[in-house]
mmCIF file of C-alpha atoms in Angstrom:
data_model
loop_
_atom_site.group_PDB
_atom_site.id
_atom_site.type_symbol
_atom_site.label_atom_id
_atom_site.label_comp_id
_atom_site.label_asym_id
_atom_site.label_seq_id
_atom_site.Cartn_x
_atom_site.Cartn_y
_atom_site.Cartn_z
ATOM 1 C CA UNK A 1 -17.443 -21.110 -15.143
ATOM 2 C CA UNK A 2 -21.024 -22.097 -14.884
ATOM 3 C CA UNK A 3 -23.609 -21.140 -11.845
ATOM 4 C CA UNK A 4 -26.849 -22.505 -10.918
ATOM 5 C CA UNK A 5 -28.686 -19.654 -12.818
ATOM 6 C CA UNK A 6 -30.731 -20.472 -15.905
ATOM 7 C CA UNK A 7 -32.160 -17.495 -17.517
ATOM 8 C CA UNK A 8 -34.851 -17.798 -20.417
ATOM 9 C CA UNK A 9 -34.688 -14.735 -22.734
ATOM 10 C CA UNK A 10 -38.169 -14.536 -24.956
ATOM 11 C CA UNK A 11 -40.655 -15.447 -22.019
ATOM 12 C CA UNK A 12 -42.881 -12.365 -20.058
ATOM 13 C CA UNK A 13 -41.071 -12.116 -17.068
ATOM 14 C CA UNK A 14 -43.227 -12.891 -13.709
ATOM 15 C CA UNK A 15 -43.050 -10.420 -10.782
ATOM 16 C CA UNK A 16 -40.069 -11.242 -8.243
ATOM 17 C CA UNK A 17 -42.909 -10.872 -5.165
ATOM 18 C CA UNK A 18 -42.741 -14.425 -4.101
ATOM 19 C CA UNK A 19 -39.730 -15.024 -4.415
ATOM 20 C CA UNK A 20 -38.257 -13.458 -1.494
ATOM 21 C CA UNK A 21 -35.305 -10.975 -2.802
ATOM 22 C CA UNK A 22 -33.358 -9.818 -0.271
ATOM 23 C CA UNK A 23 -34.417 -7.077 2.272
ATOM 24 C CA UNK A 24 -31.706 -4.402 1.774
ATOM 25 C CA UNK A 25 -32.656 -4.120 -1.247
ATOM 26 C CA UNK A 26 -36.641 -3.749 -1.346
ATOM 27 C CA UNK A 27 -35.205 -1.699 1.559
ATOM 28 C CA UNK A 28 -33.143 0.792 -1.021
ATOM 29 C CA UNK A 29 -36.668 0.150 -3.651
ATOM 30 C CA UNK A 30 -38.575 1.906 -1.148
ATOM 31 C CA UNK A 31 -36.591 4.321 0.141
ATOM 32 C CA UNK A 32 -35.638 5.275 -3.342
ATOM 33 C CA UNK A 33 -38.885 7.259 -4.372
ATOM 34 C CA UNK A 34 -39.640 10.251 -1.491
ATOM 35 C CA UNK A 35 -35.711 10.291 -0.740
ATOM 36 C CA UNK A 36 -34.843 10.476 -4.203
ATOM 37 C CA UNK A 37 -32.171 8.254 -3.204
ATOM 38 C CA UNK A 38 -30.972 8.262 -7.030
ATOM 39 C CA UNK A 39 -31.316 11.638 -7.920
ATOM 40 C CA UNK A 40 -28.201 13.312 -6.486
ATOM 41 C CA UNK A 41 -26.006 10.831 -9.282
ATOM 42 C CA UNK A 42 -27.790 11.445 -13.040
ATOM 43 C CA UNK A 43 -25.373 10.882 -15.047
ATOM 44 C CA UNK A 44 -24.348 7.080 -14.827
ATOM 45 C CA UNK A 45 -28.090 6.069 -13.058
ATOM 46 C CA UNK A 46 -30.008 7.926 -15.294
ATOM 47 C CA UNK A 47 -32.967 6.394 -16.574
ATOM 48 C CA UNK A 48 -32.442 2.867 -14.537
ATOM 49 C CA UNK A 49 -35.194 1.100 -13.530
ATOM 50 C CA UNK A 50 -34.962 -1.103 -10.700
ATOM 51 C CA UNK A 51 -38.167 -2.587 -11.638
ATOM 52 C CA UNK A 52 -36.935 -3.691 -15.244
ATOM 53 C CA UNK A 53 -35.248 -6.978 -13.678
ATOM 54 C CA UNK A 54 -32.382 -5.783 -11.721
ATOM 55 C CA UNK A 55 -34.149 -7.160 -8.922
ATOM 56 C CA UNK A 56 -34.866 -10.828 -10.806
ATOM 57 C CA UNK A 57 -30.832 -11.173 -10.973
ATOM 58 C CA UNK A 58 -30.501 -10.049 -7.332
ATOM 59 C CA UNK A 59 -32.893 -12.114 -6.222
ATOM 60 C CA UNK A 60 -31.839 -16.362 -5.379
ATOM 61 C CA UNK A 61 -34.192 -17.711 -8.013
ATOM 62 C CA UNK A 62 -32.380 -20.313 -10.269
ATOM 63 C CA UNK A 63 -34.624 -19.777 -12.887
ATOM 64 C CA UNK A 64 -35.049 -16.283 -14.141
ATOM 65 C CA UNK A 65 -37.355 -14.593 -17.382
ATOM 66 C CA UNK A 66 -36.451 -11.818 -19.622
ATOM 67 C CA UNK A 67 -38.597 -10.562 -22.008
ATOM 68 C CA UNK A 68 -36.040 -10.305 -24.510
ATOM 69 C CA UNK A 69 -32.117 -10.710 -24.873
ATOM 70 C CA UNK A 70 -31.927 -6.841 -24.983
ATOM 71 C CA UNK A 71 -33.500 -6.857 -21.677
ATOM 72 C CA UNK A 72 -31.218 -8.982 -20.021
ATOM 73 C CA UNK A 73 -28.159 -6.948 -21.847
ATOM 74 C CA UNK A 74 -29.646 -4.101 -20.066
ATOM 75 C CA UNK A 75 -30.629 -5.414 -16.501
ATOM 76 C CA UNK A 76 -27.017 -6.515 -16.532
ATOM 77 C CA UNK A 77 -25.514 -3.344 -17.307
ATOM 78 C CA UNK A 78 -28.161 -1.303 -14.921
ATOM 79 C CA UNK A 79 -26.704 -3.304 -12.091
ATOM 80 C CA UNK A 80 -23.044 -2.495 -13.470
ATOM 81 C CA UNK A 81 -23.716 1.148 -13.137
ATOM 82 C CA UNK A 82 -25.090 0.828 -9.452
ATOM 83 C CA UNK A 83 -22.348 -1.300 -8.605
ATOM 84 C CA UNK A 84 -19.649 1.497 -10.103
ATOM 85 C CA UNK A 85 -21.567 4.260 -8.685
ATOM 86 C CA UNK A 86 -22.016 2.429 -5.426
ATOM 87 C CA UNK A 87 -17.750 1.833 -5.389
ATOM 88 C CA UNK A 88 -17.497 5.433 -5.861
ATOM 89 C CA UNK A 89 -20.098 6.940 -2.755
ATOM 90 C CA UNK A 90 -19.210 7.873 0.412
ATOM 91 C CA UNK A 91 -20.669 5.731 3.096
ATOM 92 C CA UNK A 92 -22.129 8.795 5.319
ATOM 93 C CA UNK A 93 -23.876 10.141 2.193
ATOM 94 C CA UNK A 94 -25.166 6.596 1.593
ATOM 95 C CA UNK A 95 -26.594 6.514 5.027
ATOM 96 C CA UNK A 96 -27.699 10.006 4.598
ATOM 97 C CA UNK A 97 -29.358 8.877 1.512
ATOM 98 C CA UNK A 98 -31.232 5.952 3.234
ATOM 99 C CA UNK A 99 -31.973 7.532 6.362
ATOM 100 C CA UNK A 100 -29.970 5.364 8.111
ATOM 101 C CA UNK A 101 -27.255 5.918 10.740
ATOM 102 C CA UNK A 102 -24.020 5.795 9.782
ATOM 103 C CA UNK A 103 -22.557 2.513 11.095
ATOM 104 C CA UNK A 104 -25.706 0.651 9.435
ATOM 105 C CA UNK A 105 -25.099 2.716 6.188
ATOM 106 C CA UNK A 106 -21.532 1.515 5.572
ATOM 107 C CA UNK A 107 -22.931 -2.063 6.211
ATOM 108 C CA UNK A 108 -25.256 -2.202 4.344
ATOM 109 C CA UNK A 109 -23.364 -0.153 1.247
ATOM 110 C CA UNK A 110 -20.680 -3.068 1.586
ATOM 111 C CA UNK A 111 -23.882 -5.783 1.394
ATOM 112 C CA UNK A 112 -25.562 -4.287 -1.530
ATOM 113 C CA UNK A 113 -22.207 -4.160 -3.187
ATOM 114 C CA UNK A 114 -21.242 -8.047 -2.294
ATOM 115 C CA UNK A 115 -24.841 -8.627 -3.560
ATOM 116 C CA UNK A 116 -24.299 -7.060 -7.100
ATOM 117 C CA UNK A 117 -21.233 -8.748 -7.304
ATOM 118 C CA UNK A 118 -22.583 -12.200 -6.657
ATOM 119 C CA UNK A 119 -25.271 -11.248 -9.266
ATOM 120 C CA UNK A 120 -22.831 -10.437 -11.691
ATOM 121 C CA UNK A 121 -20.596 -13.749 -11.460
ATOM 122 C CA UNK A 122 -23.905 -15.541 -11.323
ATOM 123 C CA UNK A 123 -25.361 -14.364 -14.747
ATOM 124 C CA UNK A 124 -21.993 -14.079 -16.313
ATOM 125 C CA UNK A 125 -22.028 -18.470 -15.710
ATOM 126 C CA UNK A 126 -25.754 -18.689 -16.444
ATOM 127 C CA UNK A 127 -26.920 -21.125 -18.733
ATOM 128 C CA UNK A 128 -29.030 -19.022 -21.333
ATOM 129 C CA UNK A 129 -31.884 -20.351 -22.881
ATOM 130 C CA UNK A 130 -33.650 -18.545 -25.682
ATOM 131 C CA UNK A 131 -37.467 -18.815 -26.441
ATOM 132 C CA UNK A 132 -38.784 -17.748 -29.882
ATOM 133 C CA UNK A 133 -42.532 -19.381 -29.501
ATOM 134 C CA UNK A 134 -44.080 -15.768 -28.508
ATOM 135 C CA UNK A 135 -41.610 -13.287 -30.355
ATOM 136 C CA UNK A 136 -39.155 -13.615 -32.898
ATOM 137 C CA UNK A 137 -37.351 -10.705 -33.552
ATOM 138 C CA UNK A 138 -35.530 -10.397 -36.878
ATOM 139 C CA UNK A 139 -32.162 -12.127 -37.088
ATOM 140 C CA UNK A 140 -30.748 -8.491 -37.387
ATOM 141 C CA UNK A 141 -31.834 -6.941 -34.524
ATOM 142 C CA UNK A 142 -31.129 -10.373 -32.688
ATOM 143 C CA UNK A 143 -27.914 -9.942 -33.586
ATOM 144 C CA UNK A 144 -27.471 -6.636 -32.186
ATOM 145 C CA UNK A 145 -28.901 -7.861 -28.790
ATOM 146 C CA UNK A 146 -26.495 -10.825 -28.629
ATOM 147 C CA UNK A 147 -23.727 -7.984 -28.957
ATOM 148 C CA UNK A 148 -25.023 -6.236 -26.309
ATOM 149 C CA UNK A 149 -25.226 -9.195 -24.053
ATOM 150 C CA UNK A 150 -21.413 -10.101 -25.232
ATOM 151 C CA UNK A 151 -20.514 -6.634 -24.051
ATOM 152 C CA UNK A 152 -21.869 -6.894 -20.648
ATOM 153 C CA UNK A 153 -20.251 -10.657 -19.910
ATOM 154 C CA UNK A 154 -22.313 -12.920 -20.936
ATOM 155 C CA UNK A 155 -22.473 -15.650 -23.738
ATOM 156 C CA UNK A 156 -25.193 -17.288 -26.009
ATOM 157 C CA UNK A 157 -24.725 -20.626 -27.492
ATOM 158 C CA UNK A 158 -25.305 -20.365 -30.851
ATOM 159 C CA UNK A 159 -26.027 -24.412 -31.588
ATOM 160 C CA UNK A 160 -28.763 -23.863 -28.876
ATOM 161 C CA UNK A 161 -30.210 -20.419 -30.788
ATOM 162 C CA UNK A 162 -30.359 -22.195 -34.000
ATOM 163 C CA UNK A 163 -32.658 -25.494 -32.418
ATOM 164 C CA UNK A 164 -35.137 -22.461 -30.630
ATOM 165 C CA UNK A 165 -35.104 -20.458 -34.168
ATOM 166 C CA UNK A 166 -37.950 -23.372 -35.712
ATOM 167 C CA UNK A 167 -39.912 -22.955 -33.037
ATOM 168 C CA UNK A 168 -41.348 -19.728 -34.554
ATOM 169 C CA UNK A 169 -39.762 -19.915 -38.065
ATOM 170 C CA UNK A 170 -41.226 -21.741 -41.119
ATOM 171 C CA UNK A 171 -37.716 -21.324 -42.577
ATOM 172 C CA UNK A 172 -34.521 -22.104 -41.158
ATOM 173 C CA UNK A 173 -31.680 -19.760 -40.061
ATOM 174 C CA UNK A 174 -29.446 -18.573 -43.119
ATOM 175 C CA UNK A 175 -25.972 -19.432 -43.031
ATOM 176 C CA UNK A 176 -25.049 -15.860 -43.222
ATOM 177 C CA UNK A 177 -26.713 -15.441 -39.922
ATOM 178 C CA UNK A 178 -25.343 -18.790 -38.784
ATOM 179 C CA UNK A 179 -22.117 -17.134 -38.887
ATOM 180 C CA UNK A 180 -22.192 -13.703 -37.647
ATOM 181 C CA UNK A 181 -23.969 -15.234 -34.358
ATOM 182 C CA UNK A 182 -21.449 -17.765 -33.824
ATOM 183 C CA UNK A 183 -18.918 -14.625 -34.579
ATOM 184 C CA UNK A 184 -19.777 -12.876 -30.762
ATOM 185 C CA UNK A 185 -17.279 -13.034 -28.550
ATOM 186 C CA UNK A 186 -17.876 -11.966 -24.750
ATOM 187 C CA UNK A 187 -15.679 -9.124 -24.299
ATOM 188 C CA UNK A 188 -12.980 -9.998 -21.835
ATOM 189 C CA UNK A 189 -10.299 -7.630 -22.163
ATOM 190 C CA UNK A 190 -9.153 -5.254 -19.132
ATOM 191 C CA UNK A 191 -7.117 -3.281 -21.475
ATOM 192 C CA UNK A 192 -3.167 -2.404 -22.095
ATOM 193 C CA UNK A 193 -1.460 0.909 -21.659
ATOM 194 C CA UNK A 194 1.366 0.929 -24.292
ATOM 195 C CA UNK A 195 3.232 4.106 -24.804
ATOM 196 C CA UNK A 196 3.251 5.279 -28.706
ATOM 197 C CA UNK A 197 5.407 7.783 -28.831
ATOM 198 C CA UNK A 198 6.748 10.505 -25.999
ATOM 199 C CA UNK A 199 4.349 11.897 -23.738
ATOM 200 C CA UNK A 200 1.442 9.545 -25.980
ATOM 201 C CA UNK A 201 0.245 6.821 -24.755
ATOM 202 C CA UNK A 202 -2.432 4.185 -25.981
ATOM 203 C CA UNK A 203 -4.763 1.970 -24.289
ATOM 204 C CA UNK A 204 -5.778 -0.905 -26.132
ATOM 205 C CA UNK A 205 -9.029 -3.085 -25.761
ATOM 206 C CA UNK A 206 -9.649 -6.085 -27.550
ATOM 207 C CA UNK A 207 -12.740 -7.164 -28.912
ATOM 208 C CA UNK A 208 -13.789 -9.572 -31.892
ATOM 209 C CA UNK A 209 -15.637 -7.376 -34.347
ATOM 210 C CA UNK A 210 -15.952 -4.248 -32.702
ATOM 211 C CA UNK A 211 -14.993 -2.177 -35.596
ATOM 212 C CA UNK A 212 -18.157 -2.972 -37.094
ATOM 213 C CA UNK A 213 -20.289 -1.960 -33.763
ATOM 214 C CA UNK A 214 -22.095 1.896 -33.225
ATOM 215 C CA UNK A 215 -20.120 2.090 -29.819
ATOM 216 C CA UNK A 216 -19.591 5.179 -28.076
ATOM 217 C CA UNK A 217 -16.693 5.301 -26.010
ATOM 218 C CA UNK A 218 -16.295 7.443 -22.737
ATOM 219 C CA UNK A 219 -14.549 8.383 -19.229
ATOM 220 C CA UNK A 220 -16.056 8.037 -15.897
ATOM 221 C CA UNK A 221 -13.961 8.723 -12.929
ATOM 222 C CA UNK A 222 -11.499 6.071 -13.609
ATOM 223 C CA UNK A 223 -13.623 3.878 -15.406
ATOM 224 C CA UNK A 224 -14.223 3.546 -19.374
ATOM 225 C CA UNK A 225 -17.624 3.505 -20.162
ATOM 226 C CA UNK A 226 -18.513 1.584 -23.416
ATOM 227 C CA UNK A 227 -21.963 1.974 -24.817
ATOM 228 C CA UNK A 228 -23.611 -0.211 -27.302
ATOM 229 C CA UNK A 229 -27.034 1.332 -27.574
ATOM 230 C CA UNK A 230 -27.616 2.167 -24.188
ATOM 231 C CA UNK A 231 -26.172 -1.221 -23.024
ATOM 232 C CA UNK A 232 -23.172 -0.060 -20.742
ATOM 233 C CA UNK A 233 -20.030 -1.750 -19.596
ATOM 234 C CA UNK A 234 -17.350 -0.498 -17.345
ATOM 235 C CA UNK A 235 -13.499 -1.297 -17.661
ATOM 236 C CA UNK A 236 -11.125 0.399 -14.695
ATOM 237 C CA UNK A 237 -8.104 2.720 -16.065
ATOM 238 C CA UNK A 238 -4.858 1.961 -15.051
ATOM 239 C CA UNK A 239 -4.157 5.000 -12.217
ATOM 240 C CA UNK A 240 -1.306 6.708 -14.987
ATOM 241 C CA UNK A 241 -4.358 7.605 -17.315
ATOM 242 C CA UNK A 242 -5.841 9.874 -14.243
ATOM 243 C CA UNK A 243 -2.769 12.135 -14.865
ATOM 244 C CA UNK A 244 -3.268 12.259 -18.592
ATOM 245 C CA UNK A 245 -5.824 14.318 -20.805
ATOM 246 C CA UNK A 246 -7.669 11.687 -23.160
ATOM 247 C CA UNK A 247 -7.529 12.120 -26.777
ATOM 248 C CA UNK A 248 -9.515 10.022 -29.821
ATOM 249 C CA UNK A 249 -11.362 6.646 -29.777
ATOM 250 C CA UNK A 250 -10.034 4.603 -32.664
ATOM 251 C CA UNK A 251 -12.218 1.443 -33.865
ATOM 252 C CA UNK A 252 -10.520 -0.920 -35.666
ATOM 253 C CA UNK A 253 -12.174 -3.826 -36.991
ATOM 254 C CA UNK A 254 -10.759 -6.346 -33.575
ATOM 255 C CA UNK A 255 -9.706 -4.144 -31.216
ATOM 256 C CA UNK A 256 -10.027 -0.469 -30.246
ATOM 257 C CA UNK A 257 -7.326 2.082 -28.928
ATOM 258 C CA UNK A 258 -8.242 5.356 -26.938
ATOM 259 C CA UNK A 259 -4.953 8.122 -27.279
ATOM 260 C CA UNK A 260 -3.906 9.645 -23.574
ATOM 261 C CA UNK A 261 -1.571 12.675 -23.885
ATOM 262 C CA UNK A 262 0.686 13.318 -20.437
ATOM 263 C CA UNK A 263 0.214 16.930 -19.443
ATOM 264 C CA UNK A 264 3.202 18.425 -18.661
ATOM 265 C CA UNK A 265 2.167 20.544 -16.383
ATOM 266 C CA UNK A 266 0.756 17.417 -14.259
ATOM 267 C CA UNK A 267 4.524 15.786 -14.733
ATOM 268 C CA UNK A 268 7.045 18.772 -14.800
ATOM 269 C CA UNK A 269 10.562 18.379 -16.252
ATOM 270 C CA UNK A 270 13.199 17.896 -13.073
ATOM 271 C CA UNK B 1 -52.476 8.484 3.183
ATOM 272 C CA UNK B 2 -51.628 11.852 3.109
ATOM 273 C CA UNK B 3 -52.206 13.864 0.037
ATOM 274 C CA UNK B 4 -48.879 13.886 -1.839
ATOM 275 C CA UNK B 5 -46.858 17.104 -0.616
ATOM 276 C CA UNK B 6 -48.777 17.613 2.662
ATOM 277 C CA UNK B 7 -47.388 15.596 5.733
ATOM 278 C CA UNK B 8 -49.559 14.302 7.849
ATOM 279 C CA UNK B 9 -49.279 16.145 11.148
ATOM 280 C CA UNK B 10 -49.410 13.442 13.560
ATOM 281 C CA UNK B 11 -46.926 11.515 11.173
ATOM 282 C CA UNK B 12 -44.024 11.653 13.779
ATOM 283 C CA UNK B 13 -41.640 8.300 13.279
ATOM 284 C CA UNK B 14 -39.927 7.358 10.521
ATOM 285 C CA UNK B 15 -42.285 3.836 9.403
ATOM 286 C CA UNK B 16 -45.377 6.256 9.117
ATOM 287 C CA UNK B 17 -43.791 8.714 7.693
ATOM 288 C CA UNK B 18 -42.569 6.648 4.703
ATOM 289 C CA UNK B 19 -45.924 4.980 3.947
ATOM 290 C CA UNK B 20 -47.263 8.169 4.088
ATOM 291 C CA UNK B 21 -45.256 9.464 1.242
ATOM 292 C CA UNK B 22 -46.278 6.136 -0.702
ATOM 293 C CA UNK B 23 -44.026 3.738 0.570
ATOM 294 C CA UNK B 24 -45.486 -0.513 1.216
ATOM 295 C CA UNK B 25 -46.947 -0.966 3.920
ATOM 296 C CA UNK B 26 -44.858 -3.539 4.139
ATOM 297 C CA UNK B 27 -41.702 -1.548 4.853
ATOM 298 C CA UNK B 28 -42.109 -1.328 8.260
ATOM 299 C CA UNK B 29 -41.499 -5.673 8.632
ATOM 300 C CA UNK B 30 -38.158 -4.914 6.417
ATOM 301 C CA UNK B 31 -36.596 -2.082 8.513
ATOM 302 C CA UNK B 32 -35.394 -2.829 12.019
ATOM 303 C CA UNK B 33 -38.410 -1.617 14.496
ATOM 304 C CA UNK B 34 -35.898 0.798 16.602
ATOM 305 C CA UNK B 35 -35.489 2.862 12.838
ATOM 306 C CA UNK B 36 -38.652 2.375 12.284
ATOM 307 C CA UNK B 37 -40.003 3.703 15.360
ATOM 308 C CA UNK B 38 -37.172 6.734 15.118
ATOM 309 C CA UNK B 39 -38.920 10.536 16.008
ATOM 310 C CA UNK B 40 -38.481 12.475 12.678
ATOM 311 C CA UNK B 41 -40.443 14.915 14.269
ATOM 312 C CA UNK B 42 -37.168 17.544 14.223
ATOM 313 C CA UNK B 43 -36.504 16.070 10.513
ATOM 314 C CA UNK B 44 -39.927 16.715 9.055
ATOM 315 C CA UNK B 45 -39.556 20.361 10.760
ATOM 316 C CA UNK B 46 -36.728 21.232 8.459
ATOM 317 C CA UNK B 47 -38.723 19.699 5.503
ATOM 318 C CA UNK B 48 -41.651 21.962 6.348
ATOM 319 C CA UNK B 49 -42.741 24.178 3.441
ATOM 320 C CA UNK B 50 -39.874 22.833 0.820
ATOM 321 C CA UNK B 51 -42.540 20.073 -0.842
ATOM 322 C CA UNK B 52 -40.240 16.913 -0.316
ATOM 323 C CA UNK B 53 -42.749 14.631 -2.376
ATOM 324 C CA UNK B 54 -42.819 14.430 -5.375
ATOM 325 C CA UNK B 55 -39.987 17.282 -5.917
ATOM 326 C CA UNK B 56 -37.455 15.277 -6.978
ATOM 327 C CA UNK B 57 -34.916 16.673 -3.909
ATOM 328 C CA UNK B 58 -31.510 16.164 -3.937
ATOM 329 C CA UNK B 59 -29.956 14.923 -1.085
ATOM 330 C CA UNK B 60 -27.796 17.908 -0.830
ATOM 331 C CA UNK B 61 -31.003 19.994 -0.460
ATOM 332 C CA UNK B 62 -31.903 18.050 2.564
ATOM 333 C CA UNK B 63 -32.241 20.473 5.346
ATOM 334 C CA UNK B 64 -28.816 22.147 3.777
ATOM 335 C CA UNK B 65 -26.562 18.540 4.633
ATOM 336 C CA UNK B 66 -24.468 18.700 2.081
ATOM 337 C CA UNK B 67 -24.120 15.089 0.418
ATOM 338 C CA UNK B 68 -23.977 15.651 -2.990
ATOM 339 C CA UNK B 69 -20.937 14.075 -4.930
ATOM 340 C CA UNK B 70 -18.335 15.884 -6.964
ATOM 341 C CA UNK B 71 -15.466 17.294 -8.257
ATOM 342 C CA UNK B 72 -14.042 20.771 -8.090
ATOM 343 C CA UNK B 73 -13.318 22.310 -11.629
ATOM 344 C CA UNK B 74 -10.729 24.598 -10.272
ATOM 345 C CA UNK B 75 -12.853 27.424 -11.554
ATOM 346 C CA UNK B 76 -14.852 27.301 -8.279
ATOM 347 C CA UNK B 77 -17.898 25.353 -9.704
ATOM 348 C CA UNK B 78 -18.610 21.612 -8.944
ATOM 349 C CA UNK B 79 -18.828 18.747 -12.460
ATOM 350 C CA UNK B 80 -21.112 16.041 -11.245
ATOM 351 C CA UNK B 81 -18.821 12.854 -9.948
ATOM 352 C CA UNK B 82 -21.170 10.363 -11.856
ATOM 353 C CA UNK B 83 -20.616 12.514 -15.080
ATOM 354 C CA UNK B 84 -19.799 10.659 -18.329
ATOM 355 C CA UNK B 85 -17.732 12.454 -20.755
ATOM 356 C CA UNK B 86 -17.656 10.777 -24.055
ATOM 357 C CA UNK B 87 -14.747 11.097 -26.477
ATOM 358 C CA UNK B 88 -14.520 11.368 -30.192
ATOM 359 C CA UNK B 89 -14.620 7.520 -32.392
ATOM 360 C CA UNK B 90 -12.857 7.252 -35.402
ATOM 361 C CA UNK B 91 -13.562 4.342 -37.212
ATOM 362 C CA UNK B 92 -10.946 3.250 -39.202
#
């Protein structure tokens, strides 16, 4: 489904000053530095940086810059983690957090939450345009940032990547290339739970030519994490695979399987 | 402003108070003005002498309020909630 959002990835991104984002959240900005607001989670919001354009996709522009396609992979994913970290805090200690009290904390949790989702479904249906006239990075590593992007949601047209590609290139794109960009599929899947043999069970992902990705693969809570170069995405567990220790990641070359062994001593014999 | 790490003693309600520790001027119009008017004056007492700024301070160390989120390991110690613990990839 498409949205009004049309993000250009290749263009120096302008501040978000003007452009009015919304108050809770330069509210959070502020707060964040002398309360530390982030520093009590460090795992999953380690390293974000709410100034890398997090704030561009929460903010009601309909026309939004990235510096790069890896850039956009990762303000997407930064505002994944808040989101997931967000579901998972206690409104008090949010409040705490922001100094607020602790009816305004839980309403304003719930906004910042209904905000990030809105952002999400809105850059998910963006219409992406890529820019090559200031930097062209090599169809390799290009490739490796549309696969990021896929994993976090969102699509590129390839017909539309190949008319920007002359822009900065005396030759055109090789068909090699041709195809392995029109290969990337969004990742869609929310996963199976299929039981392989007593007490084993397997929870299969699918995901168009993930076998030949780097990803690293792990547990959060109830979440999945999957990590394609520091571009993260998030898919919830069904609530058996809390009660079950988690075994091996297996990549195949379209879909991947992660092994969950039921502990007996979580599920004793009657 | 105050010099990072030293409050400024007559720095009593919360607006101040957070453009003194380097906060926009500006935060005061996004806040509502009863918050931003709110006596931290008992607050910055219990901050006194523990270097807030700059210290990267967990909210659990806030005046001992106890906020920070986890899990029990059963062995009496606390794994960080937001912890990511990444499993072995075969490739096959």
């Amino acid at each position: 489904m498409h949205s009004d959002l049309r993000v250009t990835c290749g263009v120096e991104p302008e501040g978000v000053a003007g452009s009015t984002p919304d108050a809770l959240a330069q509210l959070i900005r502020a707060l964040s530095a002398p309360f530390g607001f982030f520093t009590p989670t460090p795992g999953v919001l380690e390293g974000l940086n709410l100034s890398r354009g997090v704030f561009s996709l929460l903010s009601d522009r309909q026309q939004v810059d990235f510096a790069s396609v890896n850039q956009l992979a990762q303000a997407v994913s930064d505002l994944e983690s808040i989101h997931l970290v967000l579901g998972h805090i206690d409104s008090e200690e949010f409040a705490i957090w922001c100094g607020l009290g602790k009816n305004e904390g839980r309403v304003h949790l719930l906004d910042l939450m209904g905000m990030i989702d809105r952002a999400l479904i809105r850059v998910t249906g963006a219409q992406l345009q890529l820019n090559f006239t200031q930097y062209r990075p090599s169809p390799k590593a290009l490739f490796r940032s549309l696969t990021q992007l896929a994993l976090v949601g969102v699509s590129c047209d390839a017909h539309q990547l190949q008319r920007a590609w002359p822009t900065s290139a005396r030759k055109p794109l090789s068909t090699k290339w041709k195809s392995q960009y029109e290969s990337v599929k969004v990742f869609k899947d929310n996963g199976t739970l299929v039981e392989r043999e007593p007490s084993i069970f397997s929870f299969q992902l699918k995901w168009k030519g993930v076998g030949s990705t780097d990803l690293a693969v792990g547990l959060l809570r109830n979440h999945l994490v999957l990590d394609l170069g520091g571009v993260r995405h998030f898919v919830e567990l069904p609530a058996a695979c809390s009660r079950m220790e988690p075994g091996v990641v297996q990549l195949f070359k379209n879909k991947m399987t992660i092994d969950f062994t039921v502990d007996e001593s979580e599920w004793p014999r009657s | 402003m105050s010099e990072p790490g030293k409050e400024d003693a007559s720095v009593n309600d919360l607006g101040s108070w957070l453009i003194s520790v380097g906060a926009p001027e500006s935060i005061t119009d996004l806040i509502p003005s009863e918050l931003a008017r709110l006596d931290i004056a008992p607050l910055l007492a219990l901050f006194s002498g523990i270097g807030l700024n700059g210290s990267g301070l967990m909210g659990s160390e806030l005046g001992g309020v106890s906020v920070e989120s986890g899990l029990l390991d059963g062995a009496g110690g606390k794994v960080p909630a937001d912890e990511i613990r990444w499993l072995p990839v075969i490739r096959s």
